[in-house]
Structure formats: C-alpha cells, structure tokens
Coordinates of C-alpha atoms and ligand atoms in Angstrom, one line a residue:
X1 CA 0.0 0.0 0.0
X2 CA 1.1 3.5 -0.5
X3 CA 0.3 5.9 2.4
X4 CA 1.7 9.4 3.1
X5 CA 4.4 8.9 0.4
X6 CA 5.6 5.5 1.9
X7 CA 5.1 1.9 0.7
X8 CA 3.8 -0.1 3.6
X9 CA 2.2 -3.3 4.8
X10 CA -1.2 -3.6 6.5
X11 CA -1.1 -2.8 10.2
X12 CA -1.9 -6.4 11.1
X13 CA 0.6 -7.7 8.6
X14 CA -2.0 -9.7 6.6
X15 CA -1.8 -10.1 2.7
X16 CA -4.0 -11.6 0.1
X17 CA -3.2 -13.5 -3.2
X18 CA -3.7 -12.2 -6.7
X19 CA -4.8 -14.8 -9.2
X20 CA -4.3 -14.9 -12.9
X21 CA -7.8 -15.7 -14.3
X22 CA -6.4 -17.3 -17.4
X23 CA -4.9 -20.3 -15.5
X24 CA -5.9 -19.9 -11.7
X25 CA -2.2 -19.5 -10.6
X26 CA -1.2 -17.1 -7.9
X27 CA 0.8 -14.3 -9.4
X28 CA 1.6 -12.3 -6.3
X29 CA 0.1 -11.1 -3.0
X30 CA -0.6 -7.6 -1.7
X31 CA -1.3 -6.1 1.8
X32 CA -4.8 -6.7 3.1
X33 CA -5.6 -3.3 4.5
X34 CA -8.4 -2.6 6.9
X35 CA -10.1 0.2 8.8
X36 CA -7.0 1.5 10.6
X37 CA -4.9 1.6 7.4
X38 CA -7.6 3.6 5.6
X39 CA -7.9 6.0 8.5
X40 CA -4.2 6.5 8.4
X41 CA -4.5 7.2 4.6
X42 CA -7.3 9.6 5.0
X43 CA -5.4 11.5 7.7
X44 CA -2.4 11.8 5.4
X45 CA -4.6 13.1 2.5
X46 CA -6.2 15.6 4.9
X47 CA -2.8 17.0 5.9
X48 CA -1.5 17.0 2.3
X49 CA -4.7 18.9 1.1
X50 CA -3.6 22.0 3.1
X51 CA -0.7 22.5 0.7
X52 CA -1.8 20.7 -2.5
X53 CA -5.0 22.8 -2.6
X54 CA -2.9 25.9 -2.6
X55 CA -0.5 24.8 -5.3
X56 CA -0.9 26.7 -8.6
X57 CA -2.7 25.2 -11.5
X58 CA 0.5 25.2 -13.3
X59 CA 2.3 23.2 -10.5
X60 CA -0.5 20.6 -10.4
X61 CA -0.5 20.4 -14.1
X62 CA 3.2 19.7 -14.3
X63 CA 2.9 16.6 -12.1
X64 CA 0.2 15.3 -14.3
X65 CA 2.3 15.9 -17.4
X66 CA 5.2 14.1 -15.8
X67 CA 3.1 11.1 -14.7
X68 CA 1.7 11.0 -18.3
X69 CA 5.3 10.8 -19.8
X70 CA 6.4 8.0 -17.4
X71 CA 3.1 6.1 -18.0
X72 CA 3.7 6.2 -21.8
X73 CA 7.3 5.0 -21.3
X74 CA 6.0 2.1 -19.2
X75 CA 3.1 1.2 -21.6
X76 CA 4.3 -2.3 -22.4
X77 CA 5.0 -3.3 -18.7
X78 CA 1.7 -2.0 -17.6
X79 CA -0.1 -3.8 -20.4
X80 CA 1.6 -7.0 -19.5
X81 CA 0.7 -6.6 -15.8
X82 CA -2.9 -6.0 -16.8
X83 CA -3.1 -9.1 -19.0
X84 CA -1.7 -11.3 -16.4
X85 CA -3.8 -10.0 -13.6
X86 CA -7.1 -9.1 -15.5
X87 CA -6.9 -11.4 -18.5
X88 CA -7.7 -9.1 -21.5
X89 CA -5.7 -9.8 -24.6
X90 CA -2.3 -7.8 -24.8
X91 CA -3.5 -5.6 -27.6
X92 CA -6.5 -4.5 -25.6
X93 CA -4.5 -4.0 -22.6
X94 CA -2.1 -1.6 -24.6
X95 CA -5.2 0.2 -25.8
X96 CA -6.4 0.6 -22.3
X97 CA -3.1 1.9 -21.0
X98 CA -3.2 4.5 -23.8
X99 CA -6.7 5.5 -22.8
X100 CA -5.7 5.7 -19.1
X101 CA -2.8 7.9 -20.1
X102 CA -5.0 10.2 -22.0
X103 CA -6.8 11.3 -18.8
X104 CA -3.4 12.3 -17.2
X105 CA -2.8 14.5 -20.3
X106 CA -6.3 15.9 -20.7
X107 CA -6.4 16.9 -17.0
X108 CA -2.9 18.3 -17.1
X109 CA -4.4 20.7 -19.6
X110 CA -7.8 21.2 -17.8
X111 CA -6.1 22.1 -14.5
X112 CA -5.3 25.5 -16.1
X113 CA -8.9 26.1 -17.2
X114 CA -10.7 26.2 -13.8
X115 CA -12.2 29.5 -14.6
X116 CA -14.4 31.7 -12.4
X117 CA -17.0 34.3 -13.2
X118 CA -18.0 37.8 -12.4
X119 CA -21.7 38.6 -12.2
X120 CA -23.4 41.9 -12.3
X121 CA -24.7 42.7 -8.7
X122 CA -28.0 44.2 -7.9
X123 CA -26.5 47.1 -5.9
X124 CA -24.0 49.8 -7.2
X125 CA -21.7 49.3 -4.3
X126 CA -21.7 45.5 -4.7
X127 CA -19.5 43.1 -6.7
X128 CA -20.1 39.4 -7.2
X129 CA -17.3 37.0 -8.1
X130 CA -17.5 33.2 -8.4
X131 CA -14.5 30.9 -7.9
X132 CA -14.1 27.1 -8.1
X133 CA -12.4 25.4 -5.1
X134 CA -11.4 21.8 -4.7
X135 CA -14.0 19.8 -2.6
X136 CA -11.4 18.3 -0.3
X137 CA -10.3 14.7 0.4
X138 CA -11.7 12.2 -2.0
X139 CA -12.3 8.4 -1.4
X140 CA -12.2 6.5 -4.7
X141 CA -13.3 2.9 -5.4
X142 CA -12.5 1.4 -8.8
X143 CA -13.5 -1.9 -10.5
X144 CA -11.4 -4.7 -12.0
X145 CA -12.6 -4.7 -15.6
X146 CA -10.6 -1.5 -16.6
X147 CA -8.1 -1.5 -13.9
X148 CA -5.9 1.4 -15.1
X149 CA -8.1 3.7 -17.0
X150 CA -10.8 3.8 -14.3
X151 CA -8.1 4.8 -11.9
X152 CA -6.7 7.7 -13.9
X153 CA -10.2 8.8 -14.9
X154 CA -10.7 9.6 -11.2
X155 CA -7.2 10.6 -10.0
X156 CA -6.3 12.9 -12.8
X157 CA -9.3 15.3 -12.5
X158 CA -9.1 15.1 -8.7
X159 CA -5.4 16.1 -8.7
X160 CA -6.0 18.8 -11.3
X161 CA -8.8 20.3 -9.2
X162 CA -6.6 20.4 -6.2
X163 CA -8.0 17.5 -4.2
X164 CA -6.1 14.8 -2.5
X165 CA -7.2 11.2 -2.7
X166 CA -7.3 7.7 -1.1
X167 CA -8.0 5.0 -3.6
X168 CA -9.2 1.4 -3.1
X169 CA -8.8 -0.7 -6.2
X170 CA -10.8 -3.9 -6.8
X171 CA -9.4 -6.9 -5.0
X172 CA -9.0 -8.8 -8.4
X173 CA -6.7 -6.2 -9.8
X174 CA -4.5 -4.5 -7.1
X175 CA -1.3 -4.9 -9.1
X176 CA -2.3 -2.5 -11.8
X177 CA -3.0 0.1 -9.1
X178 CA 0.4 -0.6 -7.4
X179 CA 2.1 -0.1 -10.8
X180 CA 0.3 3.2 -11.3
X181 CA 1.2 4.5 -7.8
X182 CA 4.8 3.8 -8.5
X183 CA 4.4 6.2 -11.5
X184 CA 2.8 8.9 -9.2
X185 CA 5.7 8.4 -6.7
X186 CA 8.2 8.8 -9.5
X187 CA 6.5 11.9 -10.8
X188 CA 7.3 13.4 -7.4
X189 CA 3.8 14.0 -6.0
X190 CA 4.1 15.3 -2.5
X191 CA 3.5 12.8 0.4
X192 CA -0.2 12.2 1.2
X193 CA -1.5 13.6 -2.2
X194 CA -2.4 10.1 -3.5
X195 CA -2.7 7.2 -1.2
X196 CA -3.5 3.5 -2.1
X197 CA -5.1 1.0 0.2
X198 CA -5.5 -2.6 -1.0
X199 CA -8.0 -4.9 0.7
X200 CA -9.9 -8.1 0.3
X201 CA -12.6 -6.7 2.5
X202 CA -14.0 -3.7 0.4
X203 CA -17.0 -3.2 2.7
X204 CA -14.8 -2.1 5.6
X205 CA -13.1 0.6 3.5
X206 CA -16.4 1.7 1.8
X207 CA -17.9 2.1 5.3
X208 CA -15.1 4.4 6.4
X209 CA -15.3 6.4 3.1
X210 CA -19.0 7.2 3.7
X211 CA -18.7 7.9 7.5
X212 CA -15.4 9.5 8.0
X213 CA -16.0 13.4 8.3
X214 CA -12.7 14.1 6.7
X215 CA -13.9 12.6 3.4
X216 CA -15.6 15.3 1.3
X217 CA -16.4 13.2 -1.7
X218 CA -16.9 9.6 -2.8
X219 CA -16.3 8.5 -6.4
X220 CA -17.3 5.0 -7.2
X221 CA -17.2 2.8 -10.4
X222 CA -18.8 -0.7 -10.0
X223 CA -22.1 -2.4 -9.8
X224 CA -25.4 -0.6 -9.3
X225 CA -26.2 -2.6 -6.1
X226 CA -23.0 -1.5 -4.3
X227 CA -23.2 2.0 -5.7
X228 CA -26.7 2.5 -4.3
X229 CA -25.5 1.2 -0.9
X230 CA -22.6 3.5 -0.8
X231 CA -24.6 6.5 -2.1
X232 CA -27.1 5.9 0.8
X233 CA -24.3 5.9 3.3
X234 CA -22.8 9.0 1.8
X235 CA -26.2 10.8 1.8
X236 CA -26.5 10.3 5.5
X237 CA -23.5 12.4 5.9
X238 CA -24.3 14.7 2.9
X239 CA -21.1 13.9 1.1
X240 CA -20.7 14.6 -2.6
X241 CA -20.8 11.4 -4.8
X242 CA -20.1 10.4 -8.4
X243 CA -21.4 7.0 -9.4
X244 CA -20.4 5.2 -12.6
X245 CA -22.6 2.0 -12.4
X246 CA -23.9 -0.8 -14.5
X247 CA -25.4 -0.8 -17.9
X248 CA -27.7 -2.6 -20.3
X249 CA -27.0 -1.1 -23.6
X250 CA -29.4 -1.6 -26.6
X251 CA -27.9 -1.9 -30.0
X252 CA -30.4 -1.0 -32.7
X253 CA -29.9 -2.0 -36.4
X254 CA -32.5 -0.4 -38.6
X255 CA -33.7 -1.9 -41.9
X256 CA -31.8 0.8 -44.0
X257 CA -28.4 -0.1 -42.3
X258 CA -25.9 -2.5 -43.8
X259 CA -26.4 -5.7 -41.8
X260 CA -22.9 -6.8 -42.3
X261 CA -21.4 -3.6 -41.2
X262 CA -23.6 -3.6 -38.2
X263 CA -22.7 -7.2 -37.4
X264 CA -19.0 -6.3 -37.6
X265 CA -19.6 -3.6 -35.1
X266 CA -21.5 -5.8 -32.7
X267 CA -18.8 -8.4 -33.0
X268 CA -16.2 -5.8 -32.0
X269 CA -18.0 -4.0 -29.1
X270 CA -19.9 -7.0 -27.6
X271 CA -16.8 -9.2 -27.1
X272 CA -14.4 -6.4 -26.1
X273 CA -13.0 -7.4 -22.7
X274 CA -15.0 -10.7 -23.1
X275 CA -18.1 -8.7 -22.6
X276 CA -17.1 -7.3 -19.2
X277 CA -17.7 -3.7 -20.0
X278 CA -20.4 -1.3 -18.7
X279 CA -21.1 -0.1 -22.2
X280 CA -21.4 -3.6 -23.7
X281 CA -24.5 -4.2 -25.8
X282 CA -27.0 -6.4 -23.8
X283 CA -30.0 -6.3 -26.2
X284 CA -29.3 -6.3 -29.9
X285 CA -32.5 -5.2 -31.7
X286 CA -32.3 -6.0 -35.5
X287 CA -35.0 -5.2 -38.0
X288 CA -36.9 -8.4 -38.8
X289 CA -36.1 -7.9 -42.6
X290 CA -32.3 -8.1 -42.2
X291 CA -31.9 -10.4 -39.1
X292 CA -30.7 -13.5 -41.1
X293 CA -27.9 -11.8 -43.0
X294 CA -26.9 -10.0 -39.8
X295 CA -26.8 -13.3 -37.8
X296 CA -24.8 -14.9 -40.6
X297 CA -22.0 -12.3 -40.6
X298 CA -22.0 -12.1 -36.8
X299 CA -21.6 -15.9 -36.6
X300 CA -18.7 -16.0 -39.2
X301 CA -16.9 -13.3 -37.2
X302 CA -17.5 -14.9 -33.8
X303 CA -16.5 -18.3 -35.1
X304 CA -13.0 -16.9 -35.8
X305 CA -12.5 -15.7 -32.3
X306 CA -10.0 -17.6 -30.2
X307 CA -10.2 -17.9 -26.5
X308 CA -7.0 -18.3 -24.4
X309 CA -4.3 -16.6 -22.4
X310 CA -4.1 -12.9 -23.5
X311 CA -0.4 -13.0 -23.7
X312 CA -0.6 -15.5 -26.7
X313 CA -0.7 -14.1 -30.2
X314 CA -4.1 -14.5 -31.9
X315 CA -6.2 -14.6 -28.8
X316 CA -9.2 -12.3 -28.8
X317 CA -11.3 -13.8 -25.9
X318 CA -9.7 -13.6 -22.5
X319 CA -11.1 -15.3 -19.3
X320 CA -14.0 -14.0 -17.3
X321 CA -13.0 -12.5 -13.9
X322 CA -13.9 -15.6 -11.8
X323 CA -16.2 -18.5 -11.2
X324 CA -19.1 -16.3 -10.1
X325 CA -19.0 -14.5 -13.5
X326 CA -19.1 -17.9 -15.3
X327 CA -22.1 -19.0 -13.3
X328 CA -24.0 -15.8 -14.1
X329 CA -23.5 -16.3 -17.7
X330 CA -24.5 -20.0 -17.6
X331 CA -27.7 -19.1 -15.7
X332 CA -28.7 -16.4 -18.2
X333 CA -27.9 -18.7 -21.3
X334 CA -29.8 -21.7 -19.8
X335 CA -32.8 -19.5 -18.8
X336 CA -32.9 -18.1 -22.4
X337 CA -32.7 -21.5 -24.0
X338 CA -35.4 -22.9 -21.6
X339 CA -37.6 -20.1 -22.8
X340 CA -37.1 -20.7 -26.5
X341 CA -34.0 -18.7 -27.6
X342 CA -32.0 -20.3 -30.5
X343 CA -28.4 -21.0 -29.9
X344 CA -26.3 -19.9 -32.9
X345 CA -22.9 -20.6 -31.4
X346 CA -21.1 -21.0 -28.1
X347 CA -23.2 -21.7 -25.0
X348 CA -20.5 -23.6 -23.0
X349 CA -17.4 -23.1 -21.1
X350 CA -14.0 -23.4 -23.0
X351 CA -12.2 -26.5 -21.5
X352 CA -9.6 -27.7 -24.1
X353 CA -5.9 -26.8 -24.1
X354 CA -5.8 -26.3 -20.3
X355 CA -8.5 -23.6 -20.5
X356 CA -10.4 -25.5 -17.8
X357 CA -7.8 -24.1 -15.4
X358 CA -9.1 -20.6 -16.0
X359 CA -12.5 -18.9 -16.3
X360 CA -13.3 -19.2 -19.9
X361 CA -16.7 -19.1 -21.7
X362 CA -17.2 -19.5 -25.4
X363 CA -18.3 -16.4 -27.3
X364 CA -22.1 -17.1 -27.7
X365 CA -24.9 -15.8 -29.9
X366 CA -28.5 -16.2 -28.9
X367 CA -31.3 -15.4 -31.5
X368 CA -35.0 -15.2 -31.0
X369 CA -34.5 -13.6 -27.5
X370 CA -37.7 -12.3 -25.8
X371 CA -38.7 -9.9 -23.1
X372 CA -39.4 -12.7 -20.5
X373 CA -35.8 -13.8 -20.4
X374 CA -33.4 -12.8 -17.6
X375 CA -30.8 -11.6 -20.1
X376 CA -33.3 -9.0 -21.4
X377 CA -33.2 -7.2 -18.0
X378 CA -29.9 -8.3 -16.2
X379 CA -26.5 -7.0 -17.1
X380 CA -24.6 -10.0 -18.4
X381 CA -21.0 -9.0 -18.1
X382 CA -19.9 -11.9 -20.3
X383 CA -19.5 -12.9 -23.9
X384 CA -23.1 -13.4 -24.9
X385 CA -24.8 -11.6 -27.8
X386 CA -28.6 -11.7 -27.4
X387 CA -30.4 -10.8 -30.6
X388 CA -34.1 -9.8 -30.9
X389 CA -36.1 -8.5 -33.8
X390 CA -38.4 -5.4 -34.2
X391 CA -40.7 -4.0 -36.9
X392 CA -40.8 -0.2 -36.5
X393 CA -39.1 2.8 -34.9
X394 CA -41.6 3.6 -32.1
X395 CA -41.6 0.0 -31.0
X396 CA -37.9 -0.3 -30.8
X397 CA -37.5 3.1 -29.1
X398 CA -39.9 2.0 -26.4
X399 CA -38.3 -1.3 -25.8
X400 CA -34.7 0.2 -25.9
X401 CA -35.8 2.7 -23.1
X402 CA -37.6 0.0 -21.1
X403 CA -34.7 -0.6 -18.6
X404 CA -33.6 0.8 -15.3
X405 CA -30.2 1.4 -16.7
X406 CA -29.2 4.4 -19.0
X407 CA -25.5 4.3 -19.7
X408 CA -24.8 3.5 -23.4
X409 CA -26.9 2.8 -26.6
X410 CA -26.0 2.3 -30.2
X411 CA -27.9 2.9 -33.3
X412 CA -27.2 1.8 -36.9
X413 CA -28.9 3.8 -39.7
X414 CA -27.8 6.0 -42.6
X415 CA -31.0 8.1 -42.3
X416 CA -29.9 11.4 -40.6
X417 CA -33.5 12.3 -39.4
X418 CA -33.9 9.0 -37.7
X419 CA -30.3 9.2 -36.2
X420 CA -31.2 12.6 -34.6
X421 CA -34.7 11.3 -33.4
X422 CA -33.0 8.3 -31.8
X423 CA -30.2 10.4 -30.3
X424 CA -32.7 12.8 -28.8
X425 CA -35.2 10.2 -27.6
X426 CA -33.0 7.4 -26.2
X427 CA -32.6 7.8 -22.4
X428 CA -29.0 7.0 -22.2
X429 CA -25.9 9.1 -21.3
X430 CA -23.7 7.9 -24.2
X431 CA -25.0 7.2 -27.7
X432 CA -23.0 5.8 -30.6
X433 CA -24.5 6.5 -34.0
X434 CA -23.0 4.1 -36.5
X435 CA -20.1 4.2 -34.0
X436 CA -19.1 1.6 -31.5
X437 CA -16.5 3.6 -29.6
X438 CA -18.1 6.9 -28.4
X439 CA -15.5 7.3 -25.7
X440 CA -12.4 9.5 -25.2
X441 CA -10.7 11.4 -22.3
X442 CA -12.2 14.7 -23.8
X443 CA -15.8 13.4 -23.8
X444 CA -18.1 13.1 -20.8
X445 CA -18.8 9.5 -19.9
X446 CA -21.6 8.5 -17.6
X447 CA -25.1 7.3 -17.3
X448 CA -28.7 8.3 -16.5
X449 CA -31.2 6.4 -14.2
X450 CA -29.7 3.6 -12.2
X451 CA -26.5 3.8 -14.3
X452 CA -25.1 6.6 -12.1
X453 CA -24.7 10.1 -11.1
X454 CA -22.2 12.7 -12.6
X455 CA -19.8 12.4 -15.5
X456 CA -16.1 11.5 -15.9
X457 CA -13.9 12.8 -18.7
X458 CA -14.3 16.0 -20.6
X459 CA -14.6 19.3 -18.8
X460 CA -17.5 17.8 -16.9
X461 CA -15.1 15.4 -15.2
X462 CA -13.3 18.1 -13.3
X463 CA -16.4 19.8 -12.1
X464 CA -17.1 16.7 -10.0
X465 CA -14.1 17.7 -7.8
X466 CA -14.9 21.4 -7.5
X467 CA -17.2 23.5 -5.2
X468 CA -18.6 26.7 -6.4
X469 CA -18.0 29.7 -4.1
X470 CA -19.6 33.1 -4.4
X471 CA -18.0 36.2 -3.0
X472 CA -20.2 39.2 -2.5
X473 CA -18.1 42.3 -2.1
X474 CA -19.4 45.6 -0.7
X475 CA -17.0 48.3 -2.0
Ligands
NAD1 P1 -18.5 -4.3 -7.8 O1 -19.5 -3.3 -7.4 O2 -18.7 -5.7 -7.1 O3 -17.0 -3.9 -7.4 C1 -16.6 -2.6 -7.8 C2 -15.7 -2.1 -6.7 O4 -16.5 -1.9 -5.6 C3 -14.6 -3.0 -6.3 O5 -13.4 -2.1 -6.0 C4 -15.1 -3.7 -5.1 O6 -14.0 -4.1 -4.2 C5 -15.9 -2.5 -4.5 N1 -16.8 -2.9 -3.5 C6 -17.6 -4.1 -3.5 N2 -18.4 -4.1 -2.4 C7 -18.2 -2.9 -1.7 C8 -18.6 -2.3 -0.5 N3 -19.5 -2.8 0.2 N4 -18.1 -1.1 -0.2 C9 -17.1 -0.5 -0.9 N5 -16.7 -1.0 -2.0 C10 -17.1 -2.2 -2.4 O7 -18.6 -4.4 -9.3 P2 -17.7 -5.3 -10.2 O8 -18.4 -6.6 -10.5 O9 -16.3 -5.4 -9.7 O10 -17.6 -4.4 -11.6 C11 -18.4 -4.5 -12.5 C12 -19.5 -3.5 -12.5 O11 -19.0 -2.2 -12.7 C13 -20.5 -3.6 -13.6 O12 -21.8 -3.5 -13.2 C14 -20.1 -2.6 -14.6 O13 -21.2 -2.2 -15.4 C15 -19.6 -1.5 -13.7 N6 -18.7 -0.5 -14.4 C16 -19.3 0.7 -14.7 C17 -18.4 1.6 -15.4 C18 -18.9 2.9 -15.7 O14 -18.2 3.8 -15.9 N7 -20.3 3.2 -15.5 C19 -17.1 1.3 -15.7 C20 -16.7 0.0 -15.4 C21 -17.5 -1.0 -14.7

C-alpha cells in the first residue's frame, strides 16, 4: 500500500493473493488493508490537502504531465501486468493503458482552465465573483474490468482540481494500481496527495469512506447494487458522490443499415474485454427484414474468435474474472434456451488446451431472445450476444428505453433524421450512432437512471471535484 508517500504493509501484517484468471495460478500477494490503514491514509490526505490545494494550477498540471510521460514510457510493462492480472488480450491492454494515459494528459491541460466568473450585482456598491475550489479529500473505489483507465479517470481530475485522494482498487486487480502508484511516486507528487489502500474486504473501506467526516467526496465505479448502498451511506453524511454504475446497452440496427457492417460493429464491441464492459450491448435489436444476413455475418466473425491466455498471439477472448461470473453467464444462457432462444454458437465453457484451469466461456450468440428472459433485464458482463427482432421505430425506441439502466446505446442507420430522433429520444448518457466507440478522455462519460450520477472525462469530469464559491463584495 502507499500511504503518506511510503510503501507499507497492512497494520496487522496480513496479505491476500492475486490470481491469474487465465490459469488460476497465484501471481503475487498484496497487503490486506483494513479500517486502521484507511484512516491513516485519510489523515495523510487531509494533511496534504492543506498544501496541495494551494499549489498553482501550473504546478498541479506539471505533475500530471510528468506522470503521463512516465506512463507512456512504461506502456508495455503496464499492459503485461494488466493481461496477467485481469486477462484481457495484450493488444486490448495496450489500448487501455493509452486510454488511461489520455486522462493524465487531458487533465494536465484542464487544470489550467478552472475559470471563475463575475456577475453583475443588484447594488451599485456590490460586486459578485465566483470561484471554483477543490472539494477536499476524495475516497475512490475502482473496478477490475478496466483496472488502469478507471483509476486515472478519477485521480487525474481530482489532482487537477486540487483535491487529495485515497484509492481502493478492486481486489481482483490491485497490481495494476500498485504499478500506477509507482508512477505517481516517481512523478514526485508530495507525500499524502495520493494514497493506495489494497484490501480483500472492500465493505470495511467503503464504510469508512462514507462515514469519516474528513472525506468530502466519494467517487465509485462498479455495480449498481454496491453504488446504491454507498450513495445511501454518503447521503446520511451529505457527502458529494459520483457514481459510474452498471449498464444494459441496446444496440439497434434499422432496416436501412448495412447488416454486415452492423454485425461487424457488434462483434467488436460486444466481445471487447470478453463482454465485461459497462457499455457492452446487452440487447441487440435487429430489424426483422435483415436479421438473417446480420446473424450470418456475426456468426462468421464470432466463429473466428479464439479464447485463451491474452499473452498469446491471436487470442481475442480472454477469461472472465472468476467462477461467479461464469455461473451468471451460464444461468442467463440456460434461462434463455429454456424459454425458447435459439443458440447460434457457443453456450458452453471453454475447456480444451488447459483452458479449464481458467475462467473461460465461449463467445455465444442467442437469437429469438424475448422480453421474459433474464438476459433481457440483467446485465450479463460476459461474452453473450442476445439478438431480438423489431418491426418499427416507435416499438424499438420504447423497448430500448424499457430498462432501469441508462449508460450506453448504439444505433445503426444511414438516415440522418432517424439518427437525430434516436439520439434525442434514447434515455442514455452515451449514444453511438453508426459508431461503436463513443469514448475519449475529452468526452463526458456517464449514465442516467440507475447507471449513475455525474460524468467522468471532458470538462464535466473536473467539475465533479470542485465546489462553487460566491463572493459578494461591498465596495
Ligand atoms: P462491484 O460493485 O462488485 O465492485 C466494484 C468495486 O467496488 C470494487 O473495487 C469492489 O471491491 C468494491 N466494492 C464491493 N463491495 C463494496 C462495498 N460494500 N463497499 C465499498 N466498495 C465495495 O462491481 P464489479 O463486479 O467489480 O464491476 C463490474 C460493475 O462495474 C458492472 O456493473 C459494470 O457495469 C460497472 N462498471 C461501470 C463503469 C462505468 O463507468 N459506468 C465502468 C466499469 C464498470
């Protein structure tokens, strides 16, 4: 763990193992921090806030630029750590490191653009000015599926704004966090500005984040259930929160779209990170008239995908995070098949060539999916593409919006009017129109409804770490 500028063990000396999900072997172990450790980290961040919040925007920016440079120089090592610990293919891991580094660069720049305002006052002898101030000490909780970019997406804007931070990474991927904190240390951040507490007992740390009066803000990325619980705790103490939660993205292919092009898009975005992405399509609505050519192309592409250890060449499907994830996928697929879905391919674990030692599931396509199936409502977080058909625009819009989630949605159509109608009517925070990757450090990422509160990335991302302060001056 990294607390107050020092690498340290847990106070009780305990550690927990980190497992490679591709083969079940123990890669390493990390300190198993608890309440006392996180309190020490929060105290260190509170002390560091006194000076860090007074550093100039240019000073804060310089640290972020430096960390960005070190991160890029270490891209290959970081990617290999990620593949070994999290399982995604090396090429995808490299892409994620780049995406993660982009946040350091973007917020190195944004740090210098925290502008204020002057407002005409009602009295002649009065002046109003508005400034933006850092909220204070931030508690951050990150997931395992994007173990580096989810971390920089929080740390970079927090530091740019002048906040200090205590981060708790997911228990499945602490090594990526350790590697990133070595970079922050090398960039020369003052002691206590960033602190890392690893643990196998996240509830104990979450409890401290929401109850400790020194924490001003909680930022969380993970499941909707845990997010709601933490938001309730934070509300009891009126702490600021940002919540990046689950999703259930509709992917809509209209009859005027090219079914082959759309199927190619689905094959790329659905199986990215083995389906373990919050913006992964979870209901693929294809117009009835083009569903067969769509399925044919999707099947051809999925058939070519090879599961395996992400360090090997040619592997495009890595393991799932653990046995619980496989069980969830199996339950959803069985339920769909029992209720009449058609299995186009997959539908089983991958066992050959020693893959049974890891947590692999074959890329799967289900056709004839209906609204009574679990997969129609529950986030899958696995490599299953459920395909449904529709007949007209109003019907598909209503169905697409019929979910408690509101993170990402995708639409394929060459009709500009229809594209605008869908963009404006879909109740989702991120909408890809003929585009499967509507994300970048410069763009606001986040969801509506039970997919969360607030945005990360873009200029919106830094506002989450700022308080607005009004000065009324009588002159
Ligand atoms: P999770 O909620 O189980 O875990 C996420 C993080 O929360 C981990 O660090 C975990 O240790 C921690 N956690 C678990 N219980 C906690 C508690 N009681 N108190 C404090 N922290 C606790 O989710 P997961 O299964 O690891 O991650 C996948 C979920 O994250 C999916 O639902 C996915 O959609 C979502 N996600 C959302 C985004 C986004 O930007 N919206 C990005 C990535 C993942």
